Short mmCIF file of C-alpha atoms and ligand atoms in Angstrom, two decimals:
data_model
loop_
_atom_site.label_atom_id
_atom_site.label_comp_id
_atom_site.label_asym_id
_atom_site.label_seq_id
_atom_site.Cartn_x
_atom_site.Cartn_y
_atom_site.Cartn_z
CA MET W 1 -64.28 -9.90 -105.45
CA SER W 2 -67.74 -9.77 -104.96
CA ARG W 3 -71.02 -10.52 -107.21
CA SER W 4 -70.72 -6.71 -108.37
CA ALA W 5 -67.01 -6.83 -108.91
CA PRO W 6 -65.20 -6.85 -111.96
CA GLN W 7 -64.49 -10.25 -113.93
CA THR W 8 -60.62 -10.18 -113.14
CA ALA W 9 -58.13 -8.39 -110.91
CA CYS W 10 -54.73 -9.24 -109.35
CA VAL W 11 -53.73 -9.11 -105.84
CA ILE W 12 -49.81 -7.91 -105.33
CA GLY W 13 -47.59 -6.72 -102.39
CA THR W 14 -46.68 -3.16 -103.00
CA GLN W 15 -43.67 -3.59 -100.29
CA TRP W 16 -40.75 -6.28 -99.73
CA GLY W 17 -43.44 -8.96 -99.76
CA ASP W 18 -44.90 -10.17 -96.38
CA GLU W 19 -47.94 -7.86 -96.68
CA GLY W 20 -50.27 -10.38 -95.79
CA LYS W 21 -51.56 -10.89 -99.62
CA GLY W 22 -52.13 -14.85 -98.42
CA LYS W 23 -54.93 -13.62 -96.27
CA ILE W 24 -56.41 -10.92 -98.67
CA VAL W 25 -56.34 -13.22 -101.66
CA ASP W 26 -58.33 -16.15 -99.66
CA VAL W 27 -60.80 -13.68 -98.26
CA LEU W 28 -61.09 -12.09 -102.01
CA CYS W 29 -61.72 -15.37 -103.71
CA GLU W 30 -64.78 -16.42 -102.16
CA GLY W 31 -66.41 -14.61 -104.82
CA CYS W 32 -64.22 -15.30 -107.73
CA ASP W 33 -64.17 -19.25 -109.49
CA ALA W 34 -60.57 -19.39 -109.90
CA VAL W 35 -56.87 -18.02 -108.89
CA ALA W 36 -53.65 -18.38 -110.50
CA ARG W 37 -49.96 -17.85 -109.57
CA PHE W 38 -47.70 -15.91 -112.25
CA GLN W 39 -44.08 -15.38 -110.72
CA GLY W 40 -41.97 -16.63 -107.80
CA GLY W 41 -42.08 -20.12 -106.57
CA ALA W 42 -41.40 -21.67 -103.39
CA ASN W 43 -39.75 -18.60 -101.83
CA ALA W 44 -43.18 -17.37 -101.08
CA GLY W 45 -44.88 -17.75 -97.77
CA HIS W 46 -48.55 -17.46 -97.33
CA THR W 47 -50.13 -17.79 -94.06
CA VAL W 48 -53.85 -18.32 -94.18
CA LYS W 49 -55.75 -18.64 -90.84
CA PHE W 50 -59.35 -19.86 -90.52
CA GLY W 51 -61.19 -22.15 -88.06
CA GLY W 52 -58.63 -22.30 -85.58
CA GLU W 53 -56.30 -23.56 -88.24
CA THR W 54 -53.18 -22.35 -89.97
CA HIS W 55 -52.22 -23.19 -93.32
CA VAL W 56 -48.37 -21.81 -94.68
CA LEU W 57 -48.35 -21.99 -98.67
CA HIS W 58 -45.21 -21.92 -100.72
CA LEU W 59 -46.37 -22.81 -104.18
CA LEU W 60 -50.27 -23.23 -103.99
CA PRO W 61 -52.37 -20.21 -104.72
CA SER W 62 -54.17 -19.14 -101.13
CA GLY W 63 -57.34 -19.84 -103.57
CA ILE W 64 -56.83 -23.58 -103.05
CA LEU W 65 -58.26 -23.62 -99.53
CA ARG W 66 -61.82 -22.72 -100.61
CA PRO W 67 -63.82 -25.64 -101.70
CA GLY W 68 -64.75 -25.53 -105.26
CA LYS W 69 -62.09 -23.01 -106.62
CA GLN W 70 -59.73 -23.79 -109.14
CA ALA W 71 -55.99 -23.36 -108.62
CA ILE W 72 -53.40 -22.24 -111.58
CA LEU W 73 -49.90 -22.54 -111.47
CA GLY W 74 -48.78 -19.99 -114.36
CA ASN W 75 -45.82 -20.82 -116.58
CA GLY W 76 -44.26 -17.45 -115.04
CA MET W 77 -43.55 -19.51 -111.69
CA VAL W 78 -40.51 -21.55 -110.98
CA ILE W 79 -41.96 -25.13 -109.32
CA ASP W 80 -39.99 -27.27 -106.86
CA PRO W 81 -41.93 -30.82 -107.50
CA GLU W 82 -40.93 -32.10 -104.08
CA THR W 83 -42.27 -29.06 -102.27
CA LEU W 84 -45.60 -29.21 -104.18
CA LEU W 85 -46.23 -32.49 -103.41
CA ALA W 86 -45.13 -31.84 -99.95
CA GLU W 87 -47.82 -29.03 -99.48
CA LEU W 88 -50.57 -31.00 -101.46
CA ASP W 89 -49.89 -33.67 -98.83
CA ALA W 90 -50.34 -31.20 -95.68
CA ILE W 91 -53.29 -29.60 -97.13
CA HIS W 92 -54.92 -33.37 -98.01
CA GLN W 93 -54.28 -34.21 -94.80
CA ALA W 94 -56.32 -31.19 -93.31
CA GLY W 95 -59.34 -32.72 -95.42
CA ILE W 96 -58.90 -30.08 -98.24
CA HIS W 97 -59.35 -31.65 -101.67
CA THR W 98 -57.72 -30.47 -104.65
CA GLU W 99 -58.67 -33.14 -107.06
CA GLY W 100 -59.87 -31.47 -110.45
CA ARG W 101 -59.07 -28.19 -109.47
CA LEU W 102 -55.31 -28.06 -109.28
CA PHE W 103 -53.81 -27.34 -112.93
CA ILE W 104 -49.80 -26.36 -113.32
CA SER W 105 -48.69 -25.00 -116.59
CA ASP W 106 -46.82 -27.14 -118.56
CA ARG W 107 -44.41 -24.21 -119.55
CA ALA W 108 -43.25 -23.27 -115.87
CA HIS W 109 -39.87 -24.16 -114.98
CA VAL W 110 -38.84 -26.74 -112.65
CA VAL W 111 -36.76 -25.81 -109.42
CA MET W 112 -34.27 -28.89 -109.83
CA PRO W 113 -32.14 -29.85 -106.49
CA TYR W 114 -29.05 -28.64 -108.38
CA HIS W 115 -30.78 -25.31 -108.41
CA ARG W 116 -31.02 -25.32 -104.59
CA ALA W 117 -27.16 -26.54 -104.31
CA LEU W 118 -26.40 -23.59 -106.17
CA ASP W 119 -28.48 -21.16 -104.30
CA LYS W 120 -26.63 -22.13 -100.97
CA GLY W 121 -23.20 -22.40 -102.58
CA ARG W 122 -23.42 -18.99 -104.07
CA GLU W 123 -25.08 -17.30 -100.72
CA GLU W 124 -22.20 -18.85 -98.62
CA ARG W 125 -19.55 -17.92 -100.71
CA ALA W 126 -20.94 -14.46 -101.01
CA GLY W 127 -20.26 -13.87 -97.09
CA ALA W 128 -21.32 -10.31 -95.95
CA ASP W 129 -22.17 -9.49 -99.62
CA LYS W 130 -25.13 -12.18 -99.68
CA ILE W 131 -28.71 -11.29 -100.98
CA GLY W 132 -29.95 -13.26 -98.38
CA THR W 133 -31.98 -15.22 -100.66
CA THR W 134 -34.29 -18.08 -99.45
CA LEU W 135 -32.48 -20.92 -100.87
CA ARG W 136 -35.02 -22.14 -102.56
CA GLY W 137 -33.02 -22.30 -105.62
CA ILE W 138 -35.35 -19.40 -107.44
CA GLY W 139 -32.40 -17.39 -108.95
CA PRO W 140 -30.52 -20.23 -110.29
CA CYS W 141 -33.63 -21.76 -111.96
CA TYR W 142 -34.95 -18.34 -113.41
CA GLU W 143 -31.30 -17.91 -114.30
CA ASP W 144 -31.44 -21.26 -116.38
CA LYS W 145 -34.73 -19.97 -118.18
CA ALA W 146 -33.42 -16.89 -119.35
CA ALA W 147 -30.15 -19.19 -120.54
CA ARG W 148 -32.58 -21.47 -122.57
CA ARG W 149 -31.31 -24.55 -120.68
CA GLY W 150 -34.23 -24.83 -118.06
CA ILE W 151 -36.07 -27.92 -117.42
CA ARG W 152 -40.12 -27.41 -117.90
CA VAL W 153 -43.09 -29.15 -116.33
CA ALA W 154 -43.72 -30.62 -119.74
CA GLU W 155 -40.40 -32.26 -120.03
CA LEU W 156 -40.53 -33.22 -116.07
CA ILE W 157 -43.20 -35.53 -117.01
CA ASP W 158 -41.66 -36.87 -120.08
CA PRO W 159 -39.31 -39.20 -118.76
CA ALA W 160 -37.50 -39.58 -122.33
CA ALA W 161 -37.38 -35.60 -122.61
CA LEU W 162 -36.34 -35.06 -119.02
CA LYS W 163 -33.48 -37.82 -119.50
CA ALA W 164 -32.40 -35.97 -122.35
CA TRP W 165 -32.25 -32.50 -121.03
CA LEU W 166 -30.57 -33.58 -117.76
CA SER W 167 -27.86 -35.22 -119.94
CA ARG W 168 -27.15 -31.99 -121.45
CA VAL W 169 -27.08 -29.92 -118.37
CA LEU W 170 -26.18 -31.88 -115.32
CA PRO W 171 -22.41 -31.78 -116.48
CA GLU W 172 -22.20 -28.25 -116.20
CA LYS W 173 -24.00 -27.98 -113.00
CA ASN W 174 -21.72 -30.84 -111.30
CA ALA W 175 -18.26 -28.63 -112.36
CA LEU W 176 -19.95 -25.62 -110.91
CA LEU W 177 -20.81 -27.48 -107.73
CA ALA W 178 -17.64 -29.16 -107.40
CA HIS W 179 -15.18 -26.50 -108.68
CA CYS W 180 -16.50 -23.04 -107.37
CA TYR W 181 -18.53 -24.35 -104.53
CA GLY W 182 -16.93 -27.73 -103.07
CA ALA W 183 -20.61 -29.28 -103.24
CA PRO W 184 -21.02 -32.79 -104.06
CA ALA W 185 -22.20 -33.68 -107.83
CA PHE W 186 -25.60 -35.40 -108.68
CA ASP W 187 -25.70 -38.64 -110.30
CA LEU W 188 -27.30 -38.27 -113.42
CA GLU W 189 -29.31 -41.64 -113.23
CA THR W 190 -30.42 -40.93 -109.72
CA LEU W 191 -31.64 -37.48 -110.26
CA TRP W 192 -33.58 -38.57 -113.38
CA ARG W 193 -35.43 -41.38 -111.62
CA GLU W 194 -36.35 -39.23 -108.47
CA GLN W 195 -37.45 -36.22 -110.65
CA ALA W 196 -39.66 -38.45 -113.25
CA ALA W 197 -41.25 -40.09 -110.64
CA LEU W 198 -42.55 -36.82 -109.03
CA GLY W 199 -43.46 -35.81 -112.40
CA ALA W 200 -45.53 -38.71 -112.60
CA LYS W 201 -47.36 -37.77 -109.54
CA LEU W 202 -47.90 -34.19 -110.68
CA LYS W 203 -48.92 -34.99 -114.36
CA PRO W 204 -52.45 -35.51 -113.91
CA ALA W 205 -52.71 -31.73 -113.07
CA VAL W 206 -50.45 -30.54 -116.10
CA VAL W 207 -52.45 -28.54 -118.54
CA ASN W 208 -51.89 -25.24 -120.87
CA ALA W 209 -52.42 -23.07 -118.52
CA GLY W 210 -52.61 -19.96 -120.82
CA GLU W 211 -55.71 -21.99 -122.91
CA LEU W 212 -57.28 -22.79 -119.54
CA LEU W 213 -57.58 -19.30 -118.51
CA ALA W 214 -58.50 -18.00 -121.89
CA GLY W 215 -61.43 -20.41 -121.64
CA LEU W 216 -62.48 -19.39 -118.03
CA TYR W 217 -62.26 -15.95 -119.17
CA ARG W 218 -64.59 -16.39 -122.37
CA ARG W 219 -67.15 -18.31 -120.23
CA GLY W 220 -67.59 -15.58 -117.72
CA ALA W 221 -65.46 -17.07 -115.26
CA ARG W 222 -64.41 -14.50 -112.51
CA ILE W 223 -60.46 -14.90 -112.29
CA LEU W 224 -57.92 -13.77 -109.32
CA PHE W 225 -53.96 -13.47 -110.15
CA GLU W 226 -52.19 -13.39 -106.96
CA GLY W 227 -48.49 -12.32 -106.78
CA ALA W 228 -45.86 -13.27 -104.42
CA GLN W 229 -43.10 -11.05 -103.01
CA GLY W 230 -43.76 -7.44 -103.72
CA ALA W 231 -42.93 -4.75 -105.90
CA LEU W 232 -39.87 -3.64 -104.23
CA LEU W 233 -38.67 -7.19 -104.76
CA ASP W 234 -39.05 -6.80 -108.66
CA ILE W 235 -36.04 -7.82 -110.49
CA ASP W 236 -36.51 -4.72 -112.95
CA LEU W 237 -38.03 -2.00 -110.33
CA GLY W 238 -36.87 -3.06 -106.86
CA THR W 239 -33.78 -2.56 -105.10
CA TYR W 240 -31.52 -4.37 -107.43
CA PRO W 241 -29.47 -6.65 -106.49
CA TYR W 242 -31.52 -7.21 -103.36
CA VAL W 243 -34.25 -8.42 -105.26
CA THR W 244 -35.91 -11.74 -106.46
CA SER W 245 -35.53 -13.24 -109.67
CA SER W 246 -38.84 -12.32 -111.05
CA ASN W 247 -40.95 -9.60 -112.13
CA THR W 248 -43.47 -9.36 -109.45
CA CYS W 249 -45.60 -6.08 -110.96
CA PRO W 250 -48.94 -6.81 -112.60
CA SER W 251 -47.16 -6.81 -116.02
CA ALA W 252 -45.54 -10.06 -115.59
CA ILE W 253 -49.27 -11.64 -115.62
CA GLY W 254 -49.22 -11.11 -119.16
CA THR W 255 -46.03 -13.60 -119.79
CA GLY W 256 -46.40 -15.42 -116.32
CA CYS W 257 -50.02 -16.68 -117.31
CA GLY W 258 -50.35 -16.23 -120.88
CA PHE W 259 -53.25 -13.73 -120.07
CA PRO W 260 -53.36 -10.21 -121.55
CA VAL W 261 -52.97 -7.57 -119.23
CA ARG W 262 -55.28 -5.61 -120.47
CA ARG W 263 -58.20 -7.40 -119.38
CA ILE W 264 -57.06 -7.21 -115.97
CA ASP W 265 -60.04 -4.86 -114.25
CA GLU W 266 -58.68 -4.20 -111.15
CA THR W 267 -55.08 -4.14 -109.51
CA ILE W 268 -55.48 -4.18 -105.58
CA GLY W 269 -52.10 -3.48 -103.76
CA VAL W 270 -51.83 -4.90 -100.21
CA VAL W 271 -49.57 -2.94 -97.69
CA LYS W 272 -48.86 -3.38 -94.29
CA ALA W 273 -49.35 -0.39 -91.65
CA TYR W 274 -45.44 -0.56 -91.06
CA THR W 275 -42.86 -2.12 -93.31
CA THR W 276 -40.73 -5.09 -92.74
CA ARG W 277 -38.13 -7.05 -95.33
CA VAL W 278 -36.31 -10.55 -95.05
CA GLY W 279 -32.71 -10.71 -96.42
CA ALA W 280 -30.24 -8.06 -97.01
CA GLY W 281 -30.58 -4.54 -98.96
CA PRO W 282 -31.45 -0.99 -98.48
CA PHE W 283 -34.63 -0.11 -96.06
CA PRO W 284 -34.34 3.43 -95.17
CA SER W 285 -37.12 3.68 -92.65
CA GLU W 286 -35.76 0.56 -90.65
CA ALA W 287 -36.71 1.45 -87.07
CA PRO W 288 -34.13 1.39 -84.32
CA PRO W 289 -33.83 -2.12 -82.50
CA ALA W 290 -35.98 -1.61 -79.66
CA LEU W 291 -39.04 -0.47 -82.18
CA ALA W 292 -38.27 -3.18 -84.26
CA ASP W 293 -38.47 -5.71 -81.59
CA LEU W 294 -41.64 -4.71 -80.69
CA LEU W 295 -43.27 -4.60 -84.15
CA ARG W 296 -41.60 -8.20 -84.86
CA GLU W 297 -43.10 -9.77 -81.65
CA ARG W 298 -46.58 -7.99 -81.85
CA GLY W 299 -46.62 -8.99 -85.86
CA GLY W 300 -44.97 -12.00 -85.67
CA GLU W 301 -42.41 -11.13 -88.22
CA TYR W 302 -40.76 -14.27 -88.87
CA GLY W 303 -40.40 -15.55 -92.50
CA ALA W 304 -43.05 -18.12 -93.10
CA THR W 305 -40.67 -19.98 -95.83
CA THR W 306 -37.36 -19.61 -93.86
CA GLY W 307 -38.27 -18.42 -90.30
CA ARG W 308 -35.84 -15.81 -90.42
CA PRO W 309 -36.66 -12.65 -88.04
CA ARG W 310 -37.86 -9.80 -90.64
CA ARG W 311 -36.09 -6.47 -90.33
CA CYS W 312 -38.81 -3.89 -89.05
CA GLY W 313 -39.70 -0.32 -89.81
CA TRP W 314 -42.00 2.43 -90.63
CA LEU W 315 -44.19 2.55 -93.47
CA ASP W 316 -42.37 4.54 -96.47
CA MET W 317 -44.70 6.49 -98.45
CA ALA W 318 -42.33 7.46 -100.97
CA ALA W 319 -41.13 3.91 -101.87
CA LEU W 320 -45.10 2.90 -101.53
CA ALA W 321 -46.03 5.99 -103.89
CA ARG W 322 -43.63 4.55 -106.27
CA ALA W 323 -44.62 0.84 -106.34
CA VAL W 324 -48.64 2.01 -106.60
CA TRP W 325 -47.58 4.09 -109.79
CA THR W 326 -45.22 1.62 -111.30
CA ALA W 327 -48.05 -1.44 -110.57
CA GLY W 328 -51.00 0.46 -111.47
CA VAL W 329 -52.50 -0.08 -108.44
CA ASP W 330 -56.19 0.97 -108.15
CA SER W 331 -57.50 0.16 -104.59
CA LEU W 332 -55.22 -0.63 -101.37
CA VAL W 333 -56.01 -3.15 -98.77
CA ILE W 334 -54.20 -2.05 -95.46
CA THR W 335 -53.14 -5.01 -93.15
CA LYS W 336 -51.95 -5.52 -89.54
CA VAL W 337 -52.84 -2.43 -88.61
CA ASP W 338 -53.59 -4.00 -85.15
CA VAL W 339 -49.68 -4.49 -84.73
CA LEU W 340 -49.62 -0.52 -84.24
CA ASP W 341 -52.51 -0.51 -81.57
CA THR W 342 -50.18 -0.14 -78.31
CA LEU W 343 -48.11 2.66 -79.89
CA PRO W 344 -48.13 6.20 -78.72
CA GLU W 345 -47.06 7.86 -82.13
CA ILE W 346 -46.69 6.48 -85.94
CA LYS W 347 -44.23 7.94 -87.88
CA VAL W 348 -44.33 7.55 -91.95
CA ALA W 349 -41.23 8.42 -94.12
CA VAL W 350 -42.37 10.66 -96.67
CA GLY W 351 -39.37 11.49 -98.60
CA TYR W 352 -35.40 11.10 -98.30
CA ARG W 353 -32.69 13.93 -98.22
CA ARG W 354 -29.21 13.64 -99.56
CA GLY W 355 -27.43 16.74 -98.33
CA ALA W 356 -29.84 19.88 -98.92
CA ASP W 357 -31.53 17.69 -101.86
CA ARG W 358 -34.95 15.94 -101.67
CA VAL W 359 -35.08 12.70 -103.09
CA ASP W 360 -38.82 11.59 -103.35
CA HIS W 361 -37.99 8.15 -104.80
CA LEU W 362 -35.69 5.26 -103.99
CA PRO W 363 -32.20 5.77 -105.90
CA ALA W 364 -31.17 3.17 -108.32
CA SER W 365 -28.22 2.46 -106.07
CA PHE W 366 -28.16 2.89 -102.15
CA PRO W 367 -24.40 4.10 -101.08
CA GLU W 368 -23.17 2.72 -97.50
CA GLU W 369 -24.46 6.09 -95.83
CA PRO W 370 -28.53 5.75 -95.68
CA PRO W 371 -30.17 9.02 -96.99
CA ALA W 372 -31.52 11.36 -94.06
CA ILE W 373 -35.40 10.97 -93.75
CA GLU W 374 -38.18 13.13 -93.65
CA TRP W 375 -40.69 12.08 -91.22
CA LYS W 376 -44.55 12.69 -90.83
CA THR W 377 -45.62 11.71 -87.61
CA PHE W 378 -49.27 10.47 -86.29
CA PRO W 379 -50.76 10.12 -83.06
CA GLY W 380 -51.14 6.55 -81.87
CA TRP W 381 -54.66 5.20 -81.11
CA ARG W 382 -53.88 3.02 -78.25
CA ARG W 383 -57.22 0.94 -78.32
CA PRO W 384 -57.37 -2.79 -79.51
CA THR W 385 -58.47 -2.93 -82.79
CA GLY W 386 -58.94 -6.61 -83.61
CA ASP W 387 -62.76 -6.67 -83.00
CA CYS W 388 -63.57 -4.05 -84.96
CA ARG W 389 -65.80 -5.44 -87.95
CA ARG W 390 -66.33 -1.79 -89.60
CA PHE W 391 -64.49 1.09 -90.39
CA GLU W 392 -66.66 3.26 -88.53
CA ASP W 393 -65.73 0.92 -85.36
CA LEU W 394 -61.80 1.89 -85.50
CA PRO W 395 -60.39 4.42 -83.69
CA ALA W 396 -60.49 8.04 -85.12
CA PRO W 397 -56.80 8.26 -85.46
CA CYS W 398 -56.37 5.27 -86.99
CA ARG W 399 -59.00 5.99 -89.38
CA ASP W 400 -57.34 8.93 -90.11
CA TYR W 401 -53.98 7.18 -90.89
CA ILE W 402 -55.77 4.69 -93.12
CA ALA W 403 -57.33 7.49 -94.84
CA TRP W 404 -54.21 9.33 -95.00
CA ILE W 405 -52.55 6.71 -96.89
CA GLY W 406 -55.57 6.42 -99.36
CA ALA W 407 -54.69 10.24 -99.94
CA ALA W 408 -51.45 9.98 -100.17
CA THR W 409 -51.18 7.43 -103.19
CA GLY W 410 -54.40 8.37 -104.64
CA CYS W 411 -55.85 5.12 -104.08
CA ALA W 412 -59.01 3.99 -102.40
CA ILE W 413 -58.86 1.83 -99.42
CA ARG W 414 -60.58 -1.21 -99.94
CA MET W 415 -60.41 -3.63 -96.90
CA VAL W 416 -58.47 -3.06 -93.43
CA SER W 417 -56.92 -5.89 -92.13
CA VAL W 418 -57.02 -6.11 -87.77
CA GLY W 419 -55.86 -9.57 -87.35
CA PRO W 420 -54.52 -12.95 -88.72
CA ASP W 421 -57.86 -14.48 -88.99
CA ARG W 422 -60.14 -14.56 -91.88
CA ALA W 423 -62.87 -13.03 -89.80
CA GLN W 424 -60.56 -9.95 -88.94
CA THR W 425 -61.00 -8.35 -92.17
CA ILE W 426 -62.99 -5.00 -92.49
CA VAL W 427 -64.21 -5.02 -96.08
CA LEU W 428 -65.58 -1.22 -96.84
CA ASP W 429 -68.88 -1.59 -98.53
CA ARG W 430 -68.07 1.32 -100.53
CA PRO W 431 -64.21 1.80 -100.47
CA LEU W 432 -62.83 4.72 -99.09
CA ARG W 433 -62.00 7.37 -101.99
CA ALA W 434 -59.04 9.22 -101.79
CA THR W 435 -59.26 13.09 -101.17
CA PRO W 436 -56.04 14.68 -101.99
CA PRO W 437 -54.33 15.77 -99.17
P1 IMP O 1 -35.05 -15.41 -103.59
O1 IMP O 1 -36.37 -14.87 -103.92
O2 IMP O 1 -34.97 -16.33 -102.58
O3 IMP O 1 -34.09 -15.37 -104.53
O4 IMP O 1 -34.28 -14.48 -102.55
C1 IMP O 1 -33.84 -12.90 -102.93
C2 IMP O 1 -34.57 -11.92 -101.80
O5 IMP O 1 -35.85 -12.04 -102.00
C3 IMP O 1 -34.20 -12.17 -100.57
O6 IMP O 1 -34.21 -10.64 -99.75
C4 IMP O 1 -35.36 -12.75 -99.89
O7 IMP O 1 -35.59 -12.68 -98.78
C5 IMP O 1 -36.61 -11.84 -100.75
N1 IMP O 1 -37.72 -12.67 -100.87
C6 IMP O 1 -38.22 -13.80 -101.27
N2 IMP O 1 -39.44 -14.15 -101.38
C7 IMP O 1 -39.78 -13.50 -100.39
C8 IMP O 1 -41.07 -13.10 -99.94
O8 IMP O 1 -42.19 -14.27 -100.14
N3 IMP O 1 -41.26 -12.46 -98.60
C9 IMP O 1 -40.38 -11.36 -98.52
N4 IMP O 1 -39.24 -11.69 -99.16
C10 IMP O 1 -38.81 -12.88 -100.08
#
């Protein structure tokens, strides 16, 4: 956000995650006071590069990398204390200090080691039907939250409460692990001691995050809400069941941060100039292997959390338009434009066909046979864009492609990213307004 920008904004992914939100949040939060996450957990992997260093964040909002910014982990998140502490260690070692500016919601749920074990057991057992989760225990933790047997940060930092909760839930977890998945059981006493020790380390940062955000807002602080994953991985609106277990769209900020959604001034959607997805599930615009390999290598398309190769394909306008509408996106940031620099032509899926019927949105379920795609083809620009710093510096076919995305979605284009470094970002002084096609 800049000085003249609205007080609050959110940044969300408009595809299947990995759109490059981490870098964009890092750039935007230069002009804000606090950054808050509202959903997800260590399944996210946000990569931020500057000054020759690369930082990969899983739980911490990207804003933590900017000195003086407050970073808030909202109650809608599922927090793995061990991962969080390791992440904090890594950034402390890189000389970034977080004392007094990191805040963890007392109502966020805790990912326990048994959640990770259950995630692994279920995925292994599902064989070919697996979701392809990140194995970070996300689904099992959200299940417990919905079933009202989850352990929250408030309990993690209170040893007596933690013991009482673990005593209630662990026998069932151990039975499941042993009988369904042949996995070892957890010892109550050992688990309690380990988790209580982690809780003690996190305790100084634990707050009522909703109250904190309300106070910041009333004092005029500029707040950025940082989404994880993407709109097409939303548990309700995404490609179910190949989705994550949280709501990834901005509506989740209300419940995931205790912050009224109507106080959010701008919703910024991040869209990659092509599409990727990790894990199983429908991907209508997936590219054939040779092109997918090329995009993967040029774009470094390997999961920041799991290292898995990402599936790659062309931009899917039908899916994007739906995500933009549902998430209420006002403006778009287009990332990884430079990855397309060498291509002779660029294709976009603009709709699907089932027999004679045109379908212009992702259906509720995808049968085995993928839908036929209606394509639009753009000329490539075949020039490096990584050094472009103004929109006018981009080759004309590249500008046309970007302008078309804006027009087709009805969104203003706010920024264009042409490389992984903070510096490789074109911020449009006057956002490129959409002109209908
Ligand atoms: P889970 O969130 O680990 O349960 O994984 C469910 C699905 O969401 C899998 O297809 C994952 O690959 C995908 N997923 C989860 N987090 C991310 C992310 O940050 N980026 C991209 N895909 C993700």
